[in-house]
GROMACS .gro file of N, CA and C in nm:
model
  414
    1UNK      N    1  23.478  26.492   3.152
    1UNK     CA    2  23.567  26.547   3.109
    1UNK      C    3  23.697  26.451   3.108
    2UNK      N    4  23.746  26.481   2.966
    2UNK     CA    5  23.947  26.426   3.041
    2UNK      C    6  23.971  26.511   2.957
    3UNK      N    7  24.050  26.582   3.038
    3UNK     CA    8  24.148  26.670   2.906
    3UNK      C    9  24.249  26.584   2.865
    4UNK      N   10  24.334  26.585   2.752
    4UNK     CA   11  24.423  26.488   2.645
    4UNK      C   12  24.608  26.540   2.766
    5UNK      N   13  24.652  26.505   2.709
    5UNK     CA   14  24.823  26.576   2.706
    5UNK      C   15  24.845  26.691   2.693
    6UNK      N   16  24.787  26.680   2.563
    6UNK     CA   17  24.781  26.801   2.469
    6UNK      C   18  24.763  26.918   2.609
    7UNK      N   19  24.662  26.921   2.572
    7UNK     CA   20  24.546  27.020   2.720
    7UNK      C   21  24.672  27.048   2.804
    8UNK      N   22  24.691  26.966   2.901
    8UNK     CA   23  24.788  26.969   2.995
    8UNK      C   24  24.909  26.961   3.024
    9UNK      N   25  24.960  26.931   2.909
    9UNK     CA   26  25.120  26.991   2.867
    9UNK      C   27  25.118  27.173   2.809
   10UNK      N   28  25.002  27.181   2.761
   10UNK     CA   29  25.001  27.399   2.694
   10UNK      C   30  24.923  27.439   2.864
   11UNK      N   31  24.876  27.401   2.909
   11UNK     CA   32  24.881  27.435   3.023
   11UNK      C   33  25.001  27.454   3.109
   12UNK      N   34  25.063  27.364   3.114
   12UNK     CA   35  25.199  27.335   3.163
   12UNK      C   36  25.258  27.462   3.165
   13UNK      N   37  25.282  27.482   3.044
   13UNK     CA   38  25.385  27.508   2.907
   13UNK      C   39  25.302  27.749   2.983
   14UNK      N   40  25.202  27.734   2.983
   14UNK     CA   41  25.171  27.897   2.995
   14UNK      C   42  25.162  27.883   3.124
   15UNK      N   43  25.156  27.880   3.235
   15UNK     CA   44  25.212  27.826   3.328
   15UNK      C   45  25.353  27.927   3.438
   16UNK      N   46  25.418  27.813   3.356
   16UNK     CA   47  25.556  27.836   3.319
   16UNK      C   48  25.636  27.977   3.270
   17UNK      N   49  25.547  28.025   3.188
   17UNK     CA   50  25.521  28.153   3.129
   17UNK      C   51  25.531  28.217   3.211
   18UNK      N   52  25.400  28.224   3.271
   18UNK     CA   53  25.303  28.282   3.362
   18UNK      C   54  25.405  28.317   3.528
   19UNK      N   55  25.475  28.223   3.584
   19UNK     CA   56  25.564  28.245   3.642
   19UNK      C   57  25.662  28.372   3.665
   20UNK      N   58  25.723  28.374   3.489
   20UNK     CA   59  25.861  28.455   3.481
   20UNK      C   60  25.808  28.561   3.376
   21UNK      N   61  25.677  28.587   3.392
   21UNK     CA   62  25.638  28.716   3.315
   21UNK      C   63  25.681  28.820   3.352
   22UNK      N   64  25.752  28.846   3.259
   22UNK     CA   65  25.767  29.011   3.281
   22UNK      C   66  25.943  29.004   3.340
   23UNK      N   67  26.038  28.884   3.382
   23UNK     CA   68  26.129  28.828   3.416
   23UNK      C   69  26.277  28.811   3.316
   24UNK      N   70  26.185  28.725   3.271
   24UNK     CA   71  26.245  28.545   3.184
   24UNK      C   72  26.196  28.498   3.117
   25UNK      N   73  26.277  28.570   2.920
   25UNK     CA   74  26.168  28.468   2.829
   25UNK      C   75  26.187  28.300   2.884
   26UNK      N   76  26.182  28.212   2.853
   26UNK     CA   77  26.209  28.015   2.879
   26UNK      C   78  26.180  27.963   2.746
   27UNK      N   79  26.252  27.859   2.745
   27UNK     CA   80  26.262  27.778   2.630
   27UNK      C   81  26.209  27.616   2.687
   28UNK      N   82  26.114  27.590   2.496
   28UNK     CA   83  26.065  27.505   2.560
   28UNK      C   84  26.137  27.342   2.626
   29UNK      N   85  26.217  27.321   2.626
   29UNK     CA   86  26.331  27.280   2.667
   29UNK      C   87  26.296  27.284   2.782
   30UNK      N   88  26.381  27.366   2.840
   30UNK     CA   89  26.394  27.399   2.992
   30UNK      C   90  26.298  27.373   3.091
   31UNK      N   91  26.132  27.429   3.006
   31UNK     CA   92  25.983  27.351   3.017
   31UNK      C   93  25.992  27.192   3.040
   32UNK      N   94  25.965  27.166   2.943
   32UNK     CA   95  25.984  27.046   2.903
   32UNK      C   96  26.071  26.933   3.002
   33UNK      N   97  26.217  26.976   3.038
   33UNK     CA   98  26.283  26.939   3.189
   33UNK      C   99  26.203  26.936   3.318
   34UNK      N  100  26.179  27.038   3.289
   34UNK     CA  101  26.130  27.039   3.468
   34UNK      C  102  26.023  26.977   3.465
   35UNK      N  103  25.930  26.953   3.380
   35UNK     CA  104  25.762  26.843   3.428
   35UNK      C  105  25.782  26.750   3.385
   36UNK      N  106  25.904  26.736   3.333
   36UNK     CA  107  25.952  26.605   3.288
   36UNK      C  108  25.831  26.515   3.124
   37UNK      N  109  25.877  26.636   3.058
   37UNK     CA  110  25.774  26.555   2.932
   37UNK      C  111  25.851  26.583   2.805
   38UNK      N  112  25.827  26.500   2.697
   38UNK     CA  113  25.894  26.525   2.570
   38UNK      C  114  25.906  26.685   2.542
   39UNK      N  115  25.996  26.720   2.503
   39UNK     CA  116  26.054  26.867   2.414
   39UNK      C  117  25.998  26.871   2.277
   40UNK      N  118  25.979  26.768   2.235
   40UNK     CA  119  25.978  26.748   2.034
   40UNK      C  120  25.803  26.768   2.101
   41UNK      N  121  25.728  26.730   2.214
   41UNK     CA  122  25.563  26.685   2.172
   41UNK      C  123  25.538  26.844   2.223
   42UNK      N  124  25.586  26.920   2.308
   42UNK     CA  125  25.564  27.023   2.341
   42UNK      C  126  25.618  27.144   2.256
   43UNK      N  127  25.721  27.123   2.191
   43UNK     CA  128  25.693  27.236   2.056
   43UNK      C  129  25.588  27.208   1.956
   44UNK      N  130  25.542  27.099   1.930
   44UNK     CA  131  25.440  27.107   1.834
   44UNK      C  132  25.293  27.201   1.921
   45UNK      N  133  25.276  27.174   2.087
   45UNK     CA  134  25.157  27.215   2.155
   45UNK      C  135  25.228  27.374   2.072
   46UNK      N  136  25.349  27.401   2.147
   46UNK     CA  137  25.339  27.535   2.168
   46UNK      C  138  25.345  27.616   1.999
   47UNK      N  139  25.321  27.551   1.927
   47UNK     CA  140  25.309  27.603   1.801
   47UNK      C  141  25.177  27.645   1.794
   48UNK      N  142  25.097  27.588   1.824
   48UNK     CA  143  24.950  27.621   1.801
   48UNK      C  144  24.915  27.681   1.897
   49UNK      N  145  24.986  27.732   2.026
   49UNK     CA  146  24.985  27.851   2.098
   49UNK      C  147  25.008  27.958   2.048
   50UNK      N  148  25.119  27.970   1.963
   50UNK     CA  149  25.180  28.054   1.889
   50UNK      C  150  25.167  28.107   1.800
   51UNK      N  151  25.028  28.028   1.759
   51UNK     CA  152  24.959  28.078   1.621
   51UNK      C  153  24.850  28.107   1.657
   52UNK      N  154  24.822  28.096   1.778
   52UNK     CA  155  24.642  28.143   1.855
   52UNK      C  156  24.657  28.268   1.934
   53UNK      N  157  24.871  28.298   1.878
   53UNK     CA  158  24.852  28.418   1.988
   53UNK      C  159  24.941  28.457   2.104
   54UNK      N  160  24.894  28.347   2.177
   54UNK     CA  161  24.885  28.348   2.342
   54UNK      C  162  25.033  28.370   2.380
   55UNK      N  163  25.111  28.352   2.308
   55UNK     CA  164  25.294  28.352   2.292
   55UNK      C  165  25.351  28.349   2.193
   56UNK      N  166  25.446  28.429   2.219
   56UNK     CA  167  25.540  28.518   2.131
   56UNK      C  168  25.645  28.505   2.159
   57UNK      N  169  25.764  28.436   2.075
   57UNK     CA  170  25.902  28.385   2.060
   57UNK      C  171  25.986  28.513   1.984
   58UNK      N  172  26.119  28.525   2.027
   58UNK     CA  173  26.192  28.614   2.081
   58UNK      C  174  26.324  28.498   2.016
   59UNK      N  175  26.460  28.503   1.893
   59UNK     CA  176  26.561  28.463   1.870
   59UNK      C  177  26.625  28.500   1.931
   60UNK      N  178  26.764  28.448   1.946
   60UNK     CA  179  26.864  28.486   2.014
   60UNK      C  180  26.910  28.429   2.102
   61UNK      N  181  27.047  28.440   2.157
   61UNK     CA  182  27.081  28.455   2.310
   61UNK      C  183  27.029  28.389   2.414
   62UNK      N  184  26.954  28.512   2.402
   62UNK     CA  185  26.817  28.591   2.579
   62UNK      C  186  26.672  28.536   2.501
   63UNK      N  187  26.656  28.482   2.340
   63UNK     CA  188  26.519  28.419   2.346
   63UNK      C  189  26.467  28.330   2.443
   64UNK      N  190  26.359  28.305   2.339
   64UNK     CA  191  26.307  28.199   2.445
   64UNK      C  192  26.086  28.227   2.388
   65UNK      N  193  26.057  28.170   2.500
   65UNK     CA  194  25.903  28.237   2.468
   65UNK      C  195  25.811  28.287   2.587
   66UNK      N  196  25.771  28.403   2.599
   66UNK     CA  197  25.666  28.455   2.679
   66UNK      C  198  25.561  28.443   2.657
   67UNK      N  199  25.477  28.527   2.731
   67UNK     CA  200  25.348  28.503   2.693
   67UNK      C  201  25.326  28.643   2.659
   68UNK      N  202  25.229  28.688   2.577
   68UNK     CA  203  25.181  28.765   2.477
   68UNK      C  204  25.090  28.887   2.563
   69UNK      N  205  25.037  28.821   2.633
   69UNK     CA  206  24.907  28.957   2.718
   69UNK      C  207  24.930  28.941   2.862
   70UNK      N  208  24.910  29.008   2.968
   70UNK     CA  209  24.894  28.930   3.168
   70UNK      C  210  24.895  28.796   3.131
   71UNK      N  211  24.911  28.711   3.261
   71UNK     CA  212  24.868  28.616   3.332
   71UNK      C  213  24.685  28.651   3.365
   72UNK      N  214  24.697  28.742   3.373
   72UNK     CA  215  24.542  28.815   3.430
   72UNK      C  216  24.453  28.808   3.322
   73UNK      N  217  24.532  28.870   3.192
   73UNK     CA  218  24.392  28.847   3.097
   73UNK      C  219  24.413  28.634   2.986
   74UNK      N  220  24.508  28.653   3.014
   74UNK     CA  221  24.488  28.506   2.977
   74UNK      C  222  24.362  28.357   3.039
   75UNK      N  223  24.256  28.326   2.977
   75UNK     CA  224  24.112  28.214   3.001
   75UNK      C  225  24.221  28.144   2.993
   76UNK      N  226  24.135  28.050   3.077
   76UNK     CA  227  24.232  27.887   3.101
   76UNK      C  228  24.165  27.812   2.958
   77UNK      N  229  24.000  27.863   2.971
   77UNK     CA  230  23.918  27.798   2.822
   77UNK      C  231  24.011  27.845   2.683
   78UNK      N  232  24.055  27.965   2.657
   78UNK     CA  233  24.084  28.022   2.506
   78UNK      C  234  24.228  27.905   2.475
   79UNK      N  235  24.271  27.857   2.607
   79UNK     CA  236  24.420  27.752   2.564
   79UNK      C  237  24.344  27.562   2.592
   80UNK      N  238  24.306  27.582   2.675
   80UNK     CA  239  24.185  27.483   2.555
   80UNK      C  240  24.161  27.421   2.466
   81UNK      N  241  24.060  27.535   2.433
   81UNK     CA  242  23.953  27.539   2.336
   81UNK      C  243  24.167  27.458   2.194
   82UNK      N  244  24.155  27.592   2.206
   82UNK     CA  245  24.349  27.603   2.143
   82UNK      C  246  24.408  27.441   2.071
   83UNK      N  247  24.353  27.382   2.246
   83UNK     CA  248  24.489  27.307   2.254
   83UNK      C  249  24.365  27.164   2.188
   84UNK      N  250  24.262  27.131   2.246
   84UNK     CA  251  24.188  27.036   2.232
   84UNK      C  252  24.062  27.014   2.116
   85UNK      N  253  24.053  26.895   2.130
   85UNK     CA  254  23.970  26.954   2.012
   85UNK      C  255  23.789  26.911   2.072
   86UNK      N  256  23.796  26.896   2.140
   86UNK     CA  257  23.660  26.852   2.200
   86UNK      C  258  23.698  26.858   2.349
   87UNK      N  259  23.575  26.992   2.389
   87UNK     CA  260  23.559  26.937   2.535
   87UNK      C  261  23.475  26.984   2.565
   88UNK      N  262  23.470  26.818   2.620
   88UNK     CA  263  23.252  26.778   2.650
   88UNK      C  264  23.259  26.710   2.813
   89UNK      N  265  23.152  26.796   2.859
   89UNK     CA  266  23.113  26.692   3.007
   89UNK      C  267  23.069  26.557   2.973
   90UNK      N  268  23.026  26.575   2.915
   90UNK     CA  269  22.912  26.418   2.857
   90UNK      C  270  22.883  26.473   2.730
   91UNK      N  271  22.860  26.338   2.678
   91UNK     CA  272  22.781  26.346   2.556
   91UNK      C  273  22.665  26.302   2.555
   92UNK      N  274  22.600  26.384   2.476
   92UNK     CA  275  22.470  26.322   2.527
   92UNK      C  276  22.348  26.203   2.389
   93UNK      N  277  22.299  26.118   2.456
   93UNK     CA  278  22.263  26.014   2.417
   93UNK      C  279  22.119  26.026   2.345
   94UNK      N  280  22.048  25.970   2.200
   94UNK     CA  281  21.945  26.000   2.174
   94UNK      C  282  21.860  25.976   2.204
   95UNK      N  283  21.889  25.866   2.335
   95UNK     CA  284  21.830  25.747   2.469
   95UNK      C  285  21.811  25.890   2.522
   96UNK      N  286  21.846  25.958   2.564
   96UNK     CA  287  21.838  26.116   2.705
   96UNK      C  288  21.677  26.158   2.705
   97UNK      N  289  21.689  26.203   2.777
   97UNK     CA  290  21.501  26.233   2.797
   97UNK      C  291  21.545  26.361   2.805
   98UNK      N  292  21.425  26.473   2.822
   98UNK     CA  293  21.465  26.595   2.835
   98UNK      C  294  21.533  26.677   2.952
   99UNK      N  295  21.484  26.563   3.038
   99UNK     CA  296  21.533  26.600   3.183
   99UNK      C  297  21.677  26.572   3.182
  100UNK      N  298  21.706  26.483   3.084
  100UNK     CA  299  21.902  26.433   3.128
  100UNK      C  300  21.972  26.541   3.041
  101UNK      N  301  21.915  26.626   2.931
  101UNK     CA  302  21.975  26.652   2.856
  101UNK      C  303  21.978  26.767   2.923
  102UNK      N  304  21.910  26.858   2.999
  102UNK     CA  305  21.870  26.975   3.113
  102UNK      C  306  22.051  26.950   3.162
  103UNK      N  307  22.028  26.838   3.261
  103UNK     CA  308  22.093  26.807   3.411
  103UNK      C  309  22.224  26.835   3.260
  104UNK      N  310  22.278  26.750   3.167
  104UNK     CA  311  22.407  26.756   3.061
  104UNK      C  312  22.406  26.937   3.024
  105UNK      N  313  22.349  27.021   3.047
  105UNK     CA  314  22.401  27.153   2.936
  105UNK      C  315  22.431  27.200   3.066
  106UNK      N  316  22.348  27.161   3.216
  106UNK     CA  317  22.406  27.241   3.310
  106UNK      C  318  22.511  27.291   3.331
  107UNK      N  319  22.555  27.132   3.357
  107UNK     CA  320  22.676  27.057   3.357
  107UNK      C  321  22.815  27.147   3.213
  108UNK      N  322  22.800  27.119   3.174
  108UNK     CA  323  22.804  27.176   3.024
  108UNK      C  324  22.892  27.371   3.082
  109UNK      N  325  22.760  27.364   3.112
  109UNK     CA  326  22.751  27.537   3.121
  109UNK      C  327  22.841  27.551   3.240
  110UNK      N  328  22.852  27.473   3.316
  110UNK     CA  329  22.929  27.540   3.408
  110UNK      C  330  23.088  27.498   3.437
  111UNK      N  331  23.057  27.390   3.382
  111UNK     CA  332  23.209  27.344   3.249
  111UNK      C  333  23.289  27.497   3.180
  112UNK      N  334  23.223  27.512   3.139
  112UNK     CA  335  23.260  27.706   3.016
  112UNK      C  336  23.259  27.823   3.120
  113UNK      N  337  23.186  27.754   3.198
  113UNK     CA  338  23.230  27.892   3.321
  113UNK      C  339  23.354  27.886   3.383
  114UNK      N  340  23.381  27.759   3.470
  114UNK     CA  341  23.486  27.818   3.524
  114UNK      C  342  23.596  27.782   3.410
  115UNK      N  343  23.581  27.735   3.319
  115UNK     CA  344  23.719  27.766   3.202
  115UNK      C  345  23.751  27.933   3.198
  116UNK      N  346  23.607  27.981   3.145
  116UNK     CA  347  23.554  28.069   3.052
  116UNK      C  348  23.627  28.211   3.175
  117UNK      N  349  23.651  28.151   3.313
  117UNK     CA  350  23.644  28.247   3.435
  117UNK      C  351  23.802  28.270   3.529
  118UNK      N  352  23.834  28.158   3.547
  118UNK     CA  353  23.959  28.096   3.544
  118UNK      C  354  24.110  28.128   3.419
  119UNK      N  355  24.181  28.224   3.562
  119UNK     CA  356  24.305  28.281   3.437
  119UNK      C  357  24.396  28.208   3.488
  120UNK      N  358  24.544  28.212   3.411
  120UNK     CA  359  24.661  28.237   3.450
  120UNK      C  360  24.689  28.248   3.632
  121UNK      N  361  24.684  28.381   3.615
  121UNK     CA  362  24.731  28.442   3.722
  121UNK      C  363  24.646  28.324   3.798
  122UNK      N  364  24.530  28.344   3.849
  122UNK     CA  365  24.405  28.309   3.930
  122UNK      C  366  24.496  28.181   3.958
  123UNK      N  367  24.514  28.095   3.806
  123UNK     CA  368  24.598  27.962   3.928
  123UNK      C  369  24.707  27.954   3.950
  124UNK      N  370  24.819  28.090   3.971
  124UNK     CA  371  24.954  28.107   4.015
  124UNK      C  372  24.828  28.104   4.162
  125UNK      N  373  24.756  28.222   4.206
  125UNK     CA  374  24.776  28.283   4.306
  125UNK      C  375  24.736  28.168   4.417
  126UNK      N  376  24.728  27.996   4.388
  126UNK     CA  377  24.726  27.920   4.490
  126UNK      C  378  24.822  27.863   4.507
  127UNK      N  379  24.814  27.834   4.600
  127UNK     CA  380  24.976  27.786   4.684
  127UNK      C  381  24.909  27.616   4.650
  128UNK      N  382  25.077  27.527   4.615
  128UNK     CA  383  25.070  27.385   4.606
  128UNK      C  384  24.919  27.329   4.649
  129UNK      N  385  24.963  27.331   4.827
  129UNK     CA  386  24.884  27.221   4.925
  129UNK      C  387  24.808  27.285   4.917
  130UNK      N  388  24.679  27.391   4.891
  130UNK     CA  389  24.563  27.431   4.870
  130UNK      C  390  24.521  27.348   4.629
  131UNK      N  391  24.600  27.347   4.601
  131UNK     CA  392  24.557  27.315   4.425
  131UNK      C  393  24.569  27.102   4.479
  132UNK      N  394  24.670  27.050   4.572
  132UNK     CA  395  24.611  26.909   4.624
  132UNK      C  396  24.569  26.886   4.699
  133UNK      N  397  24.464  26.983   4.752
  133UNK     CA  398  24.389  26.935   4.851
  133UNK      C  399  24.275  26.915   4.768
  134UNK      N  400  24.306  26.987   4.620
  134UNK     CA  401  24.104  26.935   4.536
  134UNK      C  402  24.096  26.777   4.491
  135UNK      N  403  24.036  26.762   4.486
  135UNK     CA  404  23.947  26.616   4.453
  135UNK      C  405  23.957  26.606   4.273
  136UNK      N  406  24.090  26.550   4.197
  136UNK     CA  407  23.992  26.535   4.084
  136UNK      C  408  23.948  26.428   3.996
  137UNK      N  409  23.907  26.339   4.082
  137UNK     CA  410  23.795  26.272   4.047
  137UNK      C  411  23.646  26.258   4.127
  138UNK      N  412  23.583  26.245   4.079
  138UNK     CA  413  23.465  26.230   4.143
  138UNK      C  414  23.373  26.070   4.149
   0.00000   0.00000   0.00000
């Protein structure tokens, strides 16, 4: 499975808002600068998150973006489904046997389970050292 930059940047933005939940609002520019990414590209991503009602914005001097729900109510799967065209662990092939299709379905279901049962709060509760210890490639 490969998550595009759209999905990754959207998750970065949502985590930044989760870190500051009920403390302060964040601008797209501040998160983009913090992560070293394009603020114009991030603005497009945030528009999708806003349309899906995951974030809300306030105009003015003390304006910015904030989560529309507490971090423990926002599942990572919802973020990725909002931003990614298609999340597929393995695409099946007409040459696959029923046994192979069974394996691919199990992989798909396990991926969905992780994404749909992991909240922003879960991610924030782990230290950076713990996260760095995970292997990102098999």
